[in-house]
Coordinates of C-alpha atoms in Angstrom, one line a residue:
M129 CA 125.0 331.5 64.9
S130 CA 122.8 333.2 67.4
L131 CA 122.4 329.9 69.3
I132 CA 126.1 329.5 69.8
P133 CA 127.7 331.6 72.6
L134 CA 129.7 334.5 71.3
S135 CA 132.9 333.2 72.9
L136 CA 132.8 330.1 70.7
W137 CA 132.3 331.8 67.3
M138 CA 136.0 332.4 66.6
P139 CA 137.3 328.9 67.8
L140 CA 134.5 327.1 65.8
S141 CA 135.3 329.1 62.7
V142 CA 139.0 328.4 62.9
A143 CA 138.4 324.7 63.8
A144 CA 136.1 324.3 60.7
C145 CA 138.8 325.9 58.5
V146 CA 141.6 323.7 59.8
L147 CA 139.5 320.5 59.7
L148 CA 138.3 321.1 56.1
V149 CA 141.9 321.7 54.9
L150 CA 143.2 318.7 56.8
A151 CA 140.4 316.6 55.2
A152 CA 141.6 317.8 51.8
V153 CA 145.1 316.7 52.6
G154 CA 143.9 313.3 53.8
W155 CA 141.9 312.9 50.6
L156 CA 144.9 313.8 48.5
W157 CA 147.1 311.2 50.3
R158 CA 144.3 308.6 50.0
T159 CA 144.4 309.1 46.2
A160 CA 148.2 309.0 46.1
L161 CA 148.5 305.8 48.2
R162 CA 146.1 304.0 45.8
I163 CA 149.0 303.8 43.3
P164 CA 151.3 300.9 44.3
A165 CA 154.6 301.9 45.6
G166 CA 156.4 299.4 43.4
S167 CA 155.0 300.9 40.2
R168 CA 156.9 303.3 38.1
D169 CA 154.9 306.3 39.2
G170 CA 154.4 305.4 42.9
R171 CA 157.3 307.4 44.2
N172 CA 156.5 310.4 41.9
M173 CA 152.8 310.4 43.1
R174 CA 153.9 310.3 46.8
S175 CA 156.4 313.1 46.3
M176 CA 153.7 315.1 44.4
A177 CA 151.3 314.5 47.3
A178 CA 154.0 315.6 49.8
I179 CA 154.7 318.8 48.0
A180 CA 151.0 319.5 47.6
S181 CA 150.4 318.8 51.3
A182 CA 153.1 321.3 52.2
G183 CA 151.5 323.9 49.8
L184 CA 148.0 323.3 51.3
L185 CA 149.4 323.7 54.9
L186 CA 151.1 326.9 53.8
W187 CA 147.8 328.1 52.3
L188 CA 146.1 327.3 55.6
A189 CA 148.6 329.3 57.6
Y190 CA 148.4 332.2 55.2
G191 CA 144.6 332.1 55.2
L192 CA 144.5 332.0 59.0
F193 CA 147.0 334.8 59.3
K194 CA 145.3 337.1 56.8
G195 CA 141.7 336.1 57.4
Y196 CA 141.7 336.0 61.2
G197 CA 144.6 338.3 62.0
A198 CA 142.5 341.3 62.7
L199 CA 139.8 339.4 64.5
W200 CA 142.1 337.9 67.2
Q201 CA 142.1 341.2 69.0
A202 CA 138.5 342.0 68.3
D203 CA 136.0 342.7 71.1
A204 CA 132.5 341.2 71.3
L205 CA 130.9 344.0 69.3
M206 CA 133.4 343.6 66.5
L207 CA 132.8 339.8 66.4
M208 CA 129.1 340.3 66.1
A209 CA 129.6 342.8 63.3
Q210 CA 131.9 340.3 61.5
A211 CA 129.8 337.2 62.0
P212 CA 129.3 336.6 58.3
L213 CA 133.0 336.7 57.8
L214 CA 133.5 334.0 60.4
V215 CA 131.2 331.8 58.3
Q216 CA 132.8 332.7 55.0
M217 CA 136.4 332.4 55.9
P218 CA 136.5 328.6 56.3
L219 CA 134.5 328.3 53.1
I220 CA 136.9 330.4 51.1
I221 CA 140.1 328.9 52.6
A222 CA 138.9 325.3 52.4
G223 CA 137.3 325.9 49.0
V224 CA 140.6 326.8 47.4
A225 CA 142.3 323.9 49.2
W226 CA 139.7 321.5 48.0
I227 CA 139.8 322.8 44.4
A228 CA 143.5 322.3 44.3
T229 CA 143.2 318.8 45.9
L230 CA 140.5 317.6 43.5
L231 CA 142.5 318.8 40.5
L232 CA 145.7 317.2 41.6
G233 CA 143.8 314.0 42.6
R234 CA 142.2 313.9 39.1
V235 CA 145.7 314.2 37.5
M236 CA 146.9 311.4 39.7
T237 CA 143.9 309.2 38.7
M238 CA 144.4 310.0 35.0
H239 CA 148.1 309.2 35.3
K240 CA 147.4 305.9 37.0
D241 CA 144.7 305.0 34.5
G242 CA 146.9 305.8 31.6
H243 CA 149.5 303.2 32.7
E244 CA 147.1 300.4 33.3
D245 CA 146.3 300.0 29.6

């Protein structure tokens, strides 16, 4: 992080966090849209994906508020002291989002595979 200007540390950390969670939401919808809409479970999978997307976005908002709340008013010295936190916060927030997405995606895939027999 020493090669990046100090003024970009916070925006890059927040952008990484948001992009990783939005990628998880996109992957979840890609899994949900693989199930044909005309099938018996198509509507259920889409509503499950919509509810999960809302939950992931709420998790993102909560993580940004709690994780970065104190750092918004921080000065340069505080940001340098908290540099490891700026790297860890996107990994923690996005990691929880991706775990939930992968588990729900696996449930959707198993449900789809169970009805193809």
